[in-house]
Amino acid sequence: MTQVTIEIEQGHLPNTCQYTARTRRGDYLVQVAWPQFWNEDRVQPADDAPVSTIYLVDGNAYFFTAVDFTRRLESMNGTRTVVVGIGYPVTKFVFDPRRGSDLTAPSLDGAYAAVIGKDGKPMTGIDFGGASDFLDVIQTDIIPFVEGTLFPEAPLRTSRKALYGHSYGGLFTLNAIFTKPTHFDTFIAASPSIWFNDCSIVKGQEAQFRAREHPADPAPRLLITWGSGEQYLVQQPGESDEHFKKRERFAEPKKMKDNAVDMAARLEDCPSVRDVYTFEFEGEDHGSAAPVALQRGIMKFLLDKK
């Protein structure tokens, strides 16, 4: 039998690229995808179709999932989307410890309550409160490079933009809308960690946002999502009573649904928010709710343009 030599190549998605953004906060892996029918040089055909951009924090975890969702909509609904995932240089871990600082909202008094880990002990060696500075890095370093260098011929500067984050990333998204509401058209806060630092974002950034003398113009849209299994846990098949009670003790103080519902209600009549949407995903826990929220958020952003 004739031996055939097969060269194994690294798999990749067409019309994607990545680069390392070197910033004052350290290096970030920036992954970028553009519509599949554009050419590989990131040039938009002369069809004048509107192009939207969605930015994701924790890009290591969500970039390829978001690309899949946007390309399905591109095929079925004719949407045109650039996806930008902002994450960390690749290691054996999906979630980098730096996200503890990058994604958590700053405390107004500079103090932070202890964060309890799954082992029931306070987590140590993690900085907090860098969300506003990280957002500034995204605005001053990453977005200008994407719009001006990667896509100089596409109308990204004037197109609609969305921001997605989950968990601490959801808290980051809330901090972003409360402090820089005109930077994005749509803010998608998936399972946001409103509980962080004794809900200081409620008493600080949210309160200041609702008390603005001049409402945000244009006012953005906000989506807040969570899974039904985040606050009211369900014991899994084969899970011991001891392990289930341990998970309950870890989840109970976070009050994921209660905090999200209460915040949405407070923002319902806020003139600085165009619309507030809430979605509860039946049966999803904190981990599984993330991709469901990403899909729902992308669909809302791209298909509902009111």
mmCIF file of N, CA and C in Angstrom, residues 7-18 31-34 36 40 63-64 67-68 71:
data_model
loop_
_atom_site.group_PDB
_atom_site.id
_atom_site.type_symbol
_atom_site.label_atom_id
_atom_site.label_comp_id
_atom_site.label_asym_id
_atom_site.label_seq_id
_atom_site.Cartn_x
_atom_site.Cartn_y
_atom_site.Cartn_z
ATOM 1 N N GLU A 7 0.192 16.445 5.857
ATOM 2 C CA GLU A 7 0.709 17.529 6.691
ATOM 3 C C GLU A 7 -0.424 18.075 7.556
ATOM 4 N N ILE A 8 -0.239 18.005 8.848
ATOM 5 C CA ILE A 8 -1.230 18.491 9.802
ATOM 6 C C ILE A 8 -0.987 19.976 10.058
ATOM 7 N N GLU A 9 -2.013 20.781 9.844
ATOM 8 C CA GLU A 9 -1.891 22.220 10.054
ATOM 9 C C GLU A 9 -2.749 22.658 11.238
ATOM 10 N N GLN A 10 -2.396 23.774 11.807
ATOM 11 C CA GLN A 10 -3.205 24.330 12.887
ATOM 12 C C GLN A 10 -4.520 24.832 12.323
ATOM 13 N N GLY A 11 -5.617 24.471 12.974
ATOM 14 C CA GLY A 11 -6.919 24.911 12.496
ATOM 15 C C GLY A 11 -7.147 26.382 12.784
ATOM 16 N N HIS A 12 -7.909 27.026 11.934
ATOM 17 C CA HIS A 12 -8.232 28.431 12.149
ATOM 18 C C HIS A 12 -9.499 28.771 11.379
ATOM 19 N N LEU A 13 -10.138 29.828 11.792
ATOM 20 C CA LEU A 13 -11.313 30.319 11.082
ATOM 21 C C LEU A 13 -10.889 31.300 10.003
ATOM 22 N N PRO A 14 -11.517 31.243 8.820
ATOM 23 C CA PRO A 14 -11.197 32.232 7.790
ATOM 24 C C PRO A 14 -11.634 33.622 8.228
ATOM 25 N N ASN A 15 -10.981 34.616 7.691
ATOM 26 C CA ASN A 15 -11.283 36.020 7.976
ATOM 27 C C ASN A 15 -11.215 36.330 9.468
ATOM 28 N N THR A 16 -10.142 35.847 10.079
ATOM 29 C CA THR A 16 -9.837 36.206 11.463
ATOM 30 C C THR A 16 -8.353 36.532 11.566
ATOM 31 N N CYS A 17 -8.011 37.339 12.556
ATOM 32 C CA CYS A 17 -6.607 37.629 12.836
ATOM 33 C C CYS A 17 -6.481 37.935 14.319
ATOM 34 N N GLN A 18 -5.276 38.033 14.793
ATOM 35 C CA GLN A 18 -5.057 38.404 16.177
ATOM 36 C C GLN A 18 -3.726 39.128 16.307
ATOM 37 N N GLN A 31 -8.343 39.421 19.400
ATOM 38 C CA GLN A 31 -8.747 38.565 18.285
ATOM 39 C C GLN A 31 -9.863 39.266 17.518
ATOM 40 N N VAL A 32 -9.764 39.245 16.205
ATOM 41 C CA VAL A 32 -10.676 40.015 15.368
ATOM 42 C C VAL A 32 -11.214 39.136 14.249
ATOM 43 N N ALA A 33 -12.516 39.249 13.994
ATOM 44 C CA ALA A 33 -13.158 38.550 12.870
ATOM 45 C C ALA A 33 -13.981 39.546 12.093
ATOM 46 N N TRP A 34 -14.064 39.327 10.786
ATOM 47 C CA TRP A 34 -14.866 40.202 9.927
ATOM 48 C C TRP A 34 -15.727 39.343 9.022
ATOM 49 N N GLN A 36 -17.634 36.979 6.546
ATOM 50 C CA GLN A 36 -16.995 35.899 5.808
ATOM 51 C C GLN A 36 -16.924 36.166 4.313
ATOM 52 N N GLU A 40 -9.795 38.424 2.478
ATOM 53 C CA GLU A 40 -8.914 38.179 3.618
ATOM 54 C C GLU A 40 -8.127 39.408 4.038
ATOM 55 N N PHE A 63 -14.637 34.558 22.116
ATOM 56 C CA PHE A 63 -14.440 35.070 20.759
ATOM 57 C C PHE A 63 -15.011 34.129 19.696
ATOM 58 N N PHE A 64 -14.602 32.869 19.707
ATOM 59 C CA PHE A 64 -15.018 31.957 18.634
ATOM 60 C C PHE A 64 -16.515 31.660 18.700
ATOM 61 N N VAL A 67 -18.163 34.621 17.060
ATOM 62 C CA VAL A 67 -17.987 34.580 15.607
ATOM 63 C C VAL A 67 -18.985 33.616 14.980
ATOM 64 N N ASP A 68 -19.170 32.460 15.597
ATOM 65 C CA ASP A 68 -20.147 31.490 15.079
ATOM 66 C C ASP A 68 -21.537 32.109 15.038
ATOM 67 N N ARG A 71 -21.845 34.884 12.306
ATOM 68 C CA ARG A 71 -21.803 34.388 10.923
ATOM 69 C C ARG A 71 -23.079 33.643 10.551
#
